[in-house]
């Protein structure tokens, strides 16, 4: 039997397209799926069938791989990953490699890394971004865990990854669950930017009263500016789509109840544990949650009315600047979380490398990531991107516009929590003195939690009554 270079378990959209990508680059690959139709489909779509093979039996799949074997799991996160590992483990040998390519929770990855190391199996988690097209023609990949195992597969991953200026959008990120953690925060930033774009759309549609065609033209034009990014680009394309049955714009017929798979929530939850403020991501998660209460919102709309009329004192140039301001803040917050997580969990992340591999292939790719990469090259220990002189100056120059946009939205009753979170974060971060001294006094009043003073060293408690 022919021996294959690499195998993937799970021949859904991502698994199938990654194998086809690898075959295109000269690697012989095999896939395993319990669904015979998926296994057959893999071979039918391959141009060189002798270099690609689909299996439905685990034993035949494992025996077809070159030793030491390299296997990627592309199955749903959680129990299915453990089940897949459990079924394969009796068939594996010492020094075989198992890669989890899904959106696994980072603590699950840490556990699996430790468990498999005891059995002399190399394991690493690798976040993959880019969707179906990215998997087929070049994704951004975020591996972390077993460095030795990654080196053995580096040539494959660098070959199939997206390229920017000739550089592959993949690199070893660090120990343990570093790869899955970076992908988790990537998805959190993705949540934030998607929410900001949705709010910009709402401002134009409800606040400014623009027709759908004009909004589409604006998003399309924005992608030729400093807002150039995958998510802005596809929003312009989404707004073009007409429903084949009704002829209406398809977007207007889509339910406003948003779904999620949990990665945004995980980002917010762990950010709170790390005391890393990520309010834009928090608000994006919150709005998806609120969207699910459709029946309650319909009832509330009948009584919690807003009939105010205000002058529209904003325009699309101001809105563009506001969106750019907020997007930069979303990235900055995510990078701060990665820095703190790297320190807390011992990942050893290089944020310049993270920015570099996000420039191409992934969902949050954007022109501004090159600016972030340069900022971290200049100052590898930069605590926050807002402290980079060029980036900071770009926000200072645009802050007037986001304040005006938020004001109009509030006056018109349009919910823009992510825009509000962006300017509030900016204002809090630039405040030499915050009002949290009041909170410290309150805590000491009711709980004798003590406080520090600005005029002398030490910890104090006051008799407030």
mmCIF file of C-alpha atoms in Angstrom, residues 18 41 48 52 111 126 192 201 220 307 441:
data_model
loop_
_atom_site.group_PDB
_atom_site.id
_atom_site.type_symbol
_atom_site.label_atom_id
_atom_site.label_comp_id
_atom_site.label_asym_id
_atom_site.label_seq_id
_atom_site.Cartn_x
_atom_site.Cartn_y
_atom_site.Cartn_z
ATOM 1 C CA UNK A 18 -6.725 21.306 3.545
ATOM 2 C CA UNK A 41 -15.782 13.039 -2.534
ATOM 3 C CA UNK A 48 -3.979 13.657 -8.803
ATOM 4 C CA UNK A 52 -4.784 11.435 -2.121
ATOM 5 C CA UNK A 111 -4.742 18.614 29.328
ATOM 6 C CA UNK A 126 -3.207 24.644 15.863
ATOM 7 C CA UNK A 192 -15.635 42.757 17.947
ATOM 8 C CA UNK A 201 -24.422 49.595 8.907
ATOM 9 C CA UNK A 220 -17.079 48.822 -1.135
ATOM 10 C CA UNK A 307 -39.866 59.206 19.181
ATOM 11 C CA UNK A 441 -13.530 54.252 49.473
#
